[in-house]
Coordinates of C-alpha atoms and ligand atoms in Angstrom, one line a residue:
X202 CA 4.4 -50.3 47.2
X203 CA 6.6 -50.2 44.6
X204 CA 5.0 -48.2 42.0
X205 CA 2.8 -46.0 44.5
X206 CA 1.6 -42.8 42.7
X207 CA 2.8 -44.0 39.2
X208 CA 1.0 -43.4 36.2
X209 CA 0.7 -45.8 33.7
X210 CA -0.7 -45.4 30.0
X211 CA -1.1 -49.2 29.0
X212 CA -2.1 -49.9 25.0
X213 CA -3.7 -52.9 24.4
X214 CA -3.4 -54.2 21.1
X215 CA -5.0 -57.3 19.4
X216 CA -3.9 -60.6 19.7
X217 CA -5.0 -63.5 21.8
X218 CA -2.6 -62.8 24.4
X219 CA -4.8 -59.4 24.6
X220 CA -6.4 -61.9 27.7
X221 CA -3.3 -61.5 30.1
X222 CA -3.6 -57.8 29.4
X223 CA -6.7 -57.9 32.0
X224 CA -4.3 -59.8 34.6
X225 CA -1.8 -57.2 34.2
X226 CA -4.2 -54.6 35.0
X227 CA -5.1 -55.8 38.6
X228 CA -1.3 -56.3 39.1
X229 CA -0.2 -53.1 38.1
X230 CA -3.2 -52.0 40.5
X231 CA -2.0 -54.4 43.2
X232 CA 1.8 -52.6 43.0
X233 CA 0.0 -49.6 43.8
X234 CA 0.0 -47.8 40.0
X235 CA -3.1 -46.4 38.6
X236 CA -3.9 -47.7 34.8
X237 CA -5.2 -45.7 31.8
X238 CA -6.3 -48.4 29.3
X239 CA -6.2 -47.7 25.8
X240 CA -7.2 -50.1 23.4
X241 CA -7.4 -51.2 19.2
X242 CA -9.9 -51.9 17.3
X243 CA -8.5 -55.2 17.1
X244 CA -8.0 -55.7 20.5
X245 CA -12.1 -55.4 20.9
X246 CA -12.1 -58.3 19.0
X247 CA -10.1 -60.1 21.7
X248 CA -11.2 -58.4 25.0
X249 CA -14.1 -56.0 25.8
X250 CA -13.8 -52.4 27.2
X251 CA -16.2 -53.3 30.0
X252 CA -13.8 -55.7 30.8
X253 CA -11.0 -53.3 30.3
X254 CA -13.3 -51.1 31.9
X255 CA -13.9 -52.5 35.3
X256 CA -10.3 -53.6 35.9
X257 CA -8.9 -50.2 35.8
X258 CA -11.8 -48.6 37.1
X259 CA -11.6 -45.9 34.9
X260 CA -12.4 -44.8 31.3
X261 CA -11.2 -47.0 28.5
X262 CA -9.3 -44.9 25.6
X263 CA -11.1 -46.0 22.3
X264 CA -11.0 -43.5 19.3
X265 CA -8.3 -41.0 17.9
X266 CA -12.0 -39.4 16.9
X267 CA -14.2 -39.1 19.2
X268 CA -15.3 -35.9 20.6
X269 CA -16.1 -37.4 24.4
X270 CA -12.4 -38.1 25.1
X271 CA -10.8 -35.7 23.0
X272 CA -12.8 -33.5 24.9
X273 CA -11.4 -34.9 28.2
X274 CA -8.5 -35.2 27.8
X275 CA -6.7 -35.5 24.1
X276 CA -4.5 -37.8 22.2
X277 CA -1.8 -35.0 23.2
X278 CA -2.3 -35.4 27.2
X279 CA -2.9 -38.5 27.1
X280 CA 0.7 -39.2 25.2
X281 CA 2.0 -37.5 28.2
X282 CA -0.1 -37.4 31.4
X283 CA 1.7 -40.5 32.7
X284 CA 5.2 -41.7 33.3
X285 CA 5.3 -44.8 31.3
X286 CA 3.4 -46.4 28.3
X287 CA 3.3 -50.0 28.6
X288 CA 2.6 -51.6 25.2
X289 CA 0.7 -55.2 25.9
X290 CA 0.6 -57.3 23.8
X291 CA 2.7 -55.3 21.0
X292 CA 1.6 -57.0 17.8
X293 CA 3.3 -57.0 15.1
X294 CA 1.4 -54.8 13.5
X295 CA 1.4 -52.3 16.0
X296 CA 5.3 -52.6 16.3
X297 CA 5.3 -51.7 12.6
X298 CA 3.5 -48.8 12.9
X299 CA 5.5 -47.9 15.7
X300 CA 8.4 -48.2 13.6
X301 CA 7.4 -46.0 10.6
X302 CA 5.5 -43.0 12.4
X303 CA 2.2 -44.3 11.2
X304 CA -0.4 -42.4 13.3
X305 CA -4.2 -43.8 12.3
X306 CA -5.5 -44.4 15.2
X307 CA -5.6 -43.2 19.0
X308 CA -2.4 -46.0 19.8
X309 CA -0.3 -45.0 16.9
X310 CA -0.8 -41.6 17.9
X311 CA -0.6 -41.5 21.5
X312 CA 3.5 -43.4 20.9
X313 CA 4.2 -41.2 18.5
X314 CA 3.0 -38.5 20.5
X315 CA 4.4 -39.2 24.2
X316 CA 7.8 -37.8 25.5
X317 CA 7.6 -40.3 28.2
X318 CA 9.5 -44.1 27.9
X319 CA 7.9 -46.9 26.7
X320 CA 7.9 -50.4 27.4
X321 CA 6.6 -52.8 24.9
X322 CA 5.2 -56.8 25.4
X323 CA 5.3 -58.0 21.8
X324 CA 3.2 -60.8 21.2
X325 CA 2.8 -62.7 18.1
X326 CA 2.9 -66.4 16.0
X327 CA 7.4 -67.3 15.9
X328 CA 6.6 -66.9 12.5
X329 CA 6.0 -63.1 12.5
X330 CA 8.2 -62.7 15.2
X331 CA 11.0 -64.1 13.0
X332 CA 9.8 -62.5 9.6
X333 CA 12.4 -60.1 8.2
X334 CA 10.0 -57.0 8.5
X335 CA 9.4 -58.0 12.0
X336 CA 13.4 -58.1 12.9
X337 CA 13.9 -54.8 10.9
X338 CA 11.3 -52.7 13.0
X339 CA 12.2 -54.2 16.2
X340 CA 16.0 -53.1 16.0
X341 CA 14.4 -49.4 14.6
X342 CA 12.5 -49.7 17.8
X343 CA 15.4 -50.8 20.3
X344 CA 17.4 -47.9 18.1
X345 CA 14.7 -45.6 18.9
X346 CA 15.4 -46.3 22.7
X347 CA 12.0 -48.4 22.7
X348 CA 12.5 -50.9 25.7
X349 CA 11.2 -54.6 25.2
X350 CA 10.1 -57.3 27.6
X351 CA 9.8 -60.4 26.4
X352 CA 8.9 -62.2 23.5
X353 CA 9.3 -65.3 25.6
X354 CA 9.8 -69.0 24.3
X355 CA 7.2 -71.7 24.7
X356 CA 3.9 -72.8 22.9
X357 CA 1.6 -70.4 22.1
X358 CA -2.3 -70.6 23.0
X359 CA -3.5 -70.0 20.0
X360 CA -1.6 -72.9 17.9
X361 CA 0.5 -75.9 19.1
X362 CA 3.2 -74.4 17.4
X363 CA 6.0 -73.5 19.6
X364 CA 9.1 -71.2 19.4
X365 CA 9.4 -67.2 20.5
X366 CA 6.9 -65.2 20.7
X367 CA 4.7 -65.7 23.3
X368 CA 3.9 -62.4 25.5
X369 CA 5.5 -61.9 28.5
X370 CA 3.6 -63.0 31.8
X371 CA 2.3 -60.2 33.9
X372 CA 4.5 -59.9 36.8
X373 CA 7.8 -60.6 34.4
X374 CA 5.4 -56.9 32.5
X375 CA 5.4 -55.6 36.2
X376 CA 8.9 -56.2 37.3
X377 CA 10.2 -54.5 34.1
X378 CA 7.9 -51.8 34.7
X379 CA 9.3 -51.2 38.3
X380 CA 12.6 -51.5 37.4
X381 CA 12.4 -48.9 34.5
X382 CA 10.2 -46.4 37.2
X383 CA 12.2 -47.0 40.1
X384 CA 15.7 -46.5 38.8
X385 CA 17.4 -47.4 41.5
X386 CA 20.0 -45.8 43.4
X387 CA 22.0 -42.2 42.8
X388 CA 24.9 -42.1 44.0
X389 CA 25.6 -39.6 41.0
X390 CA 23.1 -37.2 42.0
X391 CA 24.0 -33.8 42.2
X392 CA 27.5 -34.2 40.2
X393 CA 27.9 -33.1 36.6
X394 CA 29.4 -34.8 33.8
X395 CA 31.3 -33.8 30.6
X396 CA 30.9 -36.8 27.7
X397 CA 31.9 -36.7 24.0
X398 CA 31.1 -39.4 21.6
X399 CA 31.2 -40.4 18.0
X400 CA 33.4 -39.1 15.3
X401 CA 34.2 -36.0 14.3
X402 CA 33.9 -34.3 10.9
X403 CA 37.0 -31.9 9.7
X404 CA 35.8 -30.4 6.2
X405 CA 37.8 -30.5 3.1
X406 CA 35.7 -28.0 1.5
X407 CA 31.4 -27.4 2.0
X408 CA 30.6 -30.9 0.2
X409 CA 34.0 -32.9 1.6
X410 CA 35.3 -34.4 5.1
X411 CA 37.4 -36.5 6.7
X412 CA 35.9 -38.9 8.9
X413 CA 36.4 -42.3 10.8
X414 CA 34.0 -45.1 11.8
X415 CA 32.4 -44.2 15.2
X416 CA 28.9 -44.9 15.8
X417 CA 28.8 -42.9 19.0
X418 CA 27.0 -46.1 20.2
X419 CA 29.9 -46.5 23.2
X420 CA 29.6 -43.0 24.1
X421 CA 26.0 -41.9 24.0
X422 CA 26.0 -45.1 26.3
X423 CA 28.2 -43.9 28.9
X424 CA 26.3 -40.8 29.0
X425 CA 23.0 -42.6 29.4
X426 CA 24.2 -45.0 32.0
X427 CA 25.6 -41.9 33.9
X428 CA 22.2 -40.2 33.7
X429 CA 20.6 -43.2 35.2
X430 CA 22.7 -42.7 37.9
X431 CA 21.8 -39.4 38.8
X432 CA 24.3 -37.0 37.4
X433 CA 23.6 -33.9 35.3
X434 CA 24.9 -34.9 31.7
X435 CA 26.2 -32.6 28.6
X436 CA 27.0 -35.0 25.9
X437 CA 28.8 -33.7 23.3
X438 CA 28.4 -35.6 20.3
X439 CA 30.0 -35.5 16.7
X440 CA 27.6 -36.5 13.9
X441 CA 26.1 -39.5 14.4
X442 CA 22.9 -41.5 13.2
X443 CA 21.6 -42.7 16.8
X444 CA 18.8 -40.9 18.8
X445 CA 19.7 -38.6 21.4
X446 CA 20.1 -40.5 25.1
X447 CA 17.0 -39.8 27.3
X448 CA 17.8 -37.9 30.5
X449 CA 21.0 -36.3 28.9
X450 CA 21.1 -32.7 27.3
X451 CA 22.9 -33.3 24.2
X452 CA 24.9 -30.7 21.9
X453 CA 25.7 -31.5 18.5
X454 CA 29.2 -30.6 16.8
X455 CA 30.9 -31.6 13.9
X456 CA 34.4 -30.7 14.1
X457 CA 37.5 -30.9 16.8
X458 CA 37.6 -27.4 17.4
X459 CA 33.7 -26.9 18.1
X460 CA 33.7 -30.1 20.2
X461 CA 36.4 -28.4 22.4
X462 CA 35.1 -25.2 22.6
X463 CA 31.6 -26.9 23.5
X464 CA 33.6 -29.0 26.3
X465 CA 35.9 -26.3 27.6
X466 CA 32.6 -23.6 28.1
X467 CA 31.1 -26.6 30.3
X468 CA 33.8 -26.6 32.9
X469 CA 33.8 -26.9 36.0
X470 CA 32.1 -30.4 36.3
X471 CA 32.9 -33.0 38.7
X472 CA 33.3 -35.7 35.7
X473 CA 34.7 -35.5 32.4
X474 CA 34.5 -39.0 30.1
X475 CA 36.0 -38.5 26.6
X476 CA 35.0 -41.4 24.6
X477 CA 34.9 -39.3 21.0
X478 CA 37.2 -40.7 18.3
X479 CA 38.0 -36.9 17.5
X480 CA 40.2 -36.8 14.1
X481 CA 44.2 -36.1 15.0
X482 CA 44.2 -33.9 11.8
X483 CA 41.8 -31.2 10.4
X484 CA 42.6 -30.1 6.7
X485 CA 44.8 -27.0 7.4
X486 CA 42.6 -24.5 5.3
X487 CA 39.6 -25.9 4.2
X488 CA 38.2 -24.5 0.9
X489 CA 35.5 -21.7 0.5
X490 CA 34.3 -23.6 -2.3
X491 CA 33.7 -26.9 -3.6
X492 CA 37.0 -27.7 -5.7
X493 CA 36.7 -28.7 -8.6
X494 CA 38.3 -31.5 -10.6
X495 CA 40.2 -29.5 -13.8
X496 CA 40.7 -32.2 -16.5
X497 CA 44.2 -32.9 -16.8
X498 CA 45.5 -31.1 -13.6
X499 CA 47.0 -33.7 -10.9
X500 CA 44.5 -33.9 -7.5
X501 CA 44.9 -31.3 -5.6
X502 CA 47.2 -31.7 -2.1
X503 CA 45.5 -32.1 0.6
X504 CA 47.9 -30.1 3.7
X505 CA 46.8 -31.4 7.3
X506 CA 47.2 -29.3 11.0
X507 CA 46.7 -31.1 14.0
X508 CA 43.7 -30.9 16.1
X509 CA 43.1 -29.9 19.8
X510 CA 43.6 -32.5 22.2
X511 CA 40.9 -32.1 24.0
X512 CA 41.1 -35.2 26.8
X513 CA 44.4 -33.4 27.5
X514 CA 43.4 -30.3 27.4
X515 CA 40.5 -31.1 29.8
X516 CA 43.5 -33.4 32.0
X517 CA 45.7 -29.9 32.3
X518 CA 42.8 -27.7 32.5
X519 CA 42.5 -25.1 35.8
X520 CA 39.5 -25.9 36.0
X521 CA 40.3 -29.9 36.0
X522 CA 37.2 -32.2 36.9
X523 CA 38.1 -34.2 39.9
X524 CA 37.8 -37.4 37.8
X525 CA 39.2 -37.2 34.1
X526 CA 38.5 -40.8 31.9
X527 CA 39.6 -41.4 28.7
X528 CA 39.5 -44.1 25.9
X529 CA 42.1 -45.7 23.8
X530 CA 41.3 -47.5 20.8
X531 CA 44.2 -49.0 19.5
X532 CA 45.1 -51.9 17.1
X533 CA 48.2 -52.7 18.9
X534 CA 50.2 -53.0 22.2
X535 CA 47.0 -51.9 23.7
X536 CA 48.1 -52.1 27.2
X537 CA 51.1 -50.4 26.8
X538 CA 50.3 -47.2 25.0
X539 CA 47.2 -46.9 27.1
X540 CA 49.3 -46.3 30.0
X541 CA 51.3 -44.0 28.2
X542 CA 48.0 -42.5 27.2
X543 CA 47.4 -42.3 31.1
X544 CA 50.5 -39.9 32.0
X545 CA 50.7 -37.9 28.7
X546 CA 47.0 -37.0 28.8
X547 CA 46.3 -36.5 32.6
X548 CA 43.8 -38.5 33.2
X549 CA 42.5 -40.7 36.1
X550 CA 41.7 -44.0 33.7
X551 CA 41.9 -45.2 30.4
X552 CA 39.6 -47.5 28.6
X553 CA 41.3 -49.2 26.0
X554 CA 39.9 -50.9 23.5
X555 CA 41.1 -53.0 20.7
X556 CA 39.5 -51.8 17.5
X557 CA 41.4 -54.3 15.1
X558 CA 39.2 -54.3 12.1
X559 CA 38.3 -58.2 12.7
X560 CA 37.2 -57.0 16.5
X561 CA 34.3 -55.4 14.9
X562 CA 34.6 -52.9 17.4
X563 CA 34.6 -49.4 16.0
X564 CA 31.0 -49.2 14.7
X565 CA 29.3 -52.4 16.4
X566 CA 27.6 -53.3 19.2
X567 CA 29.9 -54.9 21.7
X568 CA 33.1 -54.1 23.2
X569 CA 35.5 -55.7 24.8
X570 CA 38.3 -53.3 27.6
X571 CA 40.7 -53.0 29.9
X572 CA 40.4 -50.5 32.2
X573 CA 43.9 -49.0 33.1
X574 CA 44.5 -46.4 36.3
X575 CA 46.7 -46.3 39.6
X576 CA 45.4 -49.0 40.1
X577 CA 46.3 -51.7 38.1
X578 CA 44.5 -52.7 35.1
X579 CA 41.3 -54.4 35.2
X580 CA 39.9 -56.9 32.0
X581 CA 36.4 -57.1 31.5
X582 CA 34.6 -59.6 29.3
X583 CA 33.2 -59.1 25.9
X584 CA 30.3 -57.2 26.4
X585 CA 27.6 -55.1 24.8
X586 CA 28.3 -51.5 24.9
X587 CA 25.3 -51.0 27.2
X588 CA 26.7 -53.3 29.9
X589 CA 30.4 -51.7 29.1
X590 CA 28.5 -48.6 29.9
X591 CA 26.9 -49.4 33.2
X592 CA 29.8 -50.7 34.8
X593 CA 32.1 -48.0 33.5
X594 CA 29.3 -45.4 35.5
X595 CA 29.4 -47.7 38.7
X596 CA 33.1 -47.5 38.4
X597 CA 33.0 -43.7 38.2
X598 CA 30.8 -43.9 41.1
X599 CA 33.0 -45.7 43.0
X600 CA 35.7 -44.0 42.2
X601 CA 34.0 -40.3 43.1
X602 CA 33.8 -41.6 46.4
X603 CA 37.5 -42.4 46.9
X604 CA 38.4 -38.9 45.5
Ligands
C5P158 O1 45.6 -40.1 21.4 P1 44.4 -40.8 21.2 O2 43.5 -40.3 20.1 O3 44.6 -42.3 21.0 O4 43.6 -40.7 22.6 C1 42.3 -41.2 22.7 C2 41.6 -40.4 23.8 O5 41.9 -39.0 23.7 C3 40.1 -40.6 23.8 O6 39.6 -40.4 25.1 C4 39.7 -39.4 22.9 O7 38.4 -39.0 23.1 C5 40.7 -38.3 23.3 N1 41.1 -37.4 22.3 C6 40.6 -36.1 22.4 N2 41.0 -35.2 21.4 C7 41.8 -35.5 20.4 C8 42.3 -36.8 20.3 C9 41.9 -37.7 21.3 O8 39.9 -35.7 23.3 N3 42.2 -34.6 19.5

């Protein structure tokens, strides 16, 4: 069975859809997982505990204060005895809380407790779904590297009213859950990997830098989708304002020269994948102190040095991983000075990208590449970075196993 021996800490919160949540329980059961309910207030309204109760044959997680189960076992172990949390349904009220850290009752605390992924069923009127709030905490939530199942479309049981929102069935809630758990194959396990992302910072003095418009979004990605495939992942990451990738040790640097130092102390590693948008120039001696602006003098010069290449550096290193991968974000001729970029930097393959302003690419959330090697150059769709990400690790893969 798929999801023999799994543990899974599923929050019920209230809303009528609270009724599938029973159904859920005897599949999850049926897949061979074992179910700790924990339920709202408002989900009592909906569906009883002995209900809960009997599915799961187990105890049913009430109260953030009660002595009986903090006495067994704690909002703390709770949080994190188990190796998913399945939020269903996720009202919108719930999702809110979620979003903000709010921590009131034994659900809000157990998510903002648990170290462990979590998969969330939101179920709610199209209205709410589609209310501003509702759209602003479920991108914080998606930021926060919450994963979602559903809203589906269709008419909702409470209403005739029809549009999205309606909670995902329970075997669409199980299939997620297995594919999340199960992971698939590895054929990364056992390698390590070397990523950089985002931008970096080169100070002008302790309150100025220079800077460019990475998210880190592509990056972080890449690292993530490599993770998922097994490997052993440093990222090295400029500043950025995305959460750290689950299932990736991250380091955090700010300029060139740390981010190649952080790098060049990782090697050896099978992989290296340099997607940061490092800064060509640092300021040649940044100031001690802030400068100050002295009415009537001209501005001051600002003198540049050029940075540490640190794809090529990696590409000529001794200690050269067996597959070197580096991107190219141009705004013109991007086929051509990629595989220029290919020789000069010694790497295996290029990812070039078109970061034209009216691409949207550099800071947004889809990309669209050409993947330049020996081999020819392959163009892949318009995609979200995500999907970018997962074939770009498949490719590795593949490519690991030519090597
Ligand atoms: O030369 P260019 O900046 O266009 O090359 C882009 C590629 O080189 C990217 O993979 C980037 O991460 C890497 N790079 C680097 N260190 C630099 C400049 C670029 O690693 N100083």
């Amino acid at each position: 069975m798929e999801l023999s021996g799994k543990r899974i800490l599923l929050i019920i919160s209230g809303g009528i859809a609270a009724y599938k949540s029973l159904d859920l329980i005897r599949r999850l059961r049926e897949h061979g997982a074992s179910v700790r309910p924990v339920m709202t207030k408002a989900a009592q309204e909906f569906i009883t505990p002995l209900a809960v109760g009997a599915l799961s044959a187990g105890h049913v997680y009430l109260d953030l204060f009660s002595r009986e189960d903090e006495q067994d076992v704690g909002h703390i172990r709770l949080a994190r005895d188990t190796d998913l949390v399945v939020v269903a349904p996720a009202s919108a009220d719930l999702m809110a809380k979620m979003a903000h850290g709010l921590a009131d009752d034994l659900a809000s605390a157990v998510l903002l407790a648990t170290d462990r992924p979590v998969l969330i069923a939101p179920a709610m009127n199209p209205k709410m779904w589609d209310a501003p709030p509702t759209r602003r905490n479920a991108e914080t939530l998606k930021r926060d590297g919450i994963h979602f199942v559903g809203p589906m479309a269709g008419e909702m049981a409470e209403s005739n009213e029809a549009g999205v929102g309606r909670m995902a069935e329970p075997l669409e809630i199980v299939s997620a859950v297995v594919k999340l758990l199960d992971g698939g194959p590895k054929p990364l396990a056992g390698r390590t990997v070397i990523v950089t992302s985002g931008p970096t910072h080169e100070p002008i003095d302790p309150v100025r830098y220079i800077a460019n418009r990475s998210s880190g979004r592509q990056g972080h990605a890449i690292a993530a989708a490599l993770a998922k495939l097994g490997a052993d992942v440093a990222l090295v990451s400029g500043p950025v304002t995305i959460p750290d990738p689950a299932g990736v040790r991250t380091v955090h640097v700010e300029r060139a020269e740390e981010m190649l130092q952080a790098v060049i102390s990782r090697l050896p590693a099978d992989i290296a994948v340099m997607v940061a948008a490092v800064a060509d120039w640092r300021v040649a001696s940044s100031a001690g102190q802030k400068i100050k602006k002295q009415p009537g003098e001209p501005p001051p010069p600002l003198q540049l040095a050029e940075n540490p290449d640190i794809l090529k550096t990696v590409g000529h290193h001794e200690k050269r991983p067996k597959l070197v991968v580096g991107f190219a974000a141009e705004t013109q001729d991007v086929v051509n000075n990629g595989r220029a970029k290919l020789e000069r930097k010694g790497a295996d393959m290029i990812v070039a990208n078109d970061v034209s302003p009216e691409t949207g690419v550099m800071g947004g959330i889809r990309n669209k590449v050409k993947i330049i090697s020996a081999n020819g150059i392959d163009e892949w769709p318009d995609l979200g970075k995500e999907e970018v990400a997962d074939r770009l690790a498949a490719l590795i893969a593949a490519r690991l196993m030519e090597t």
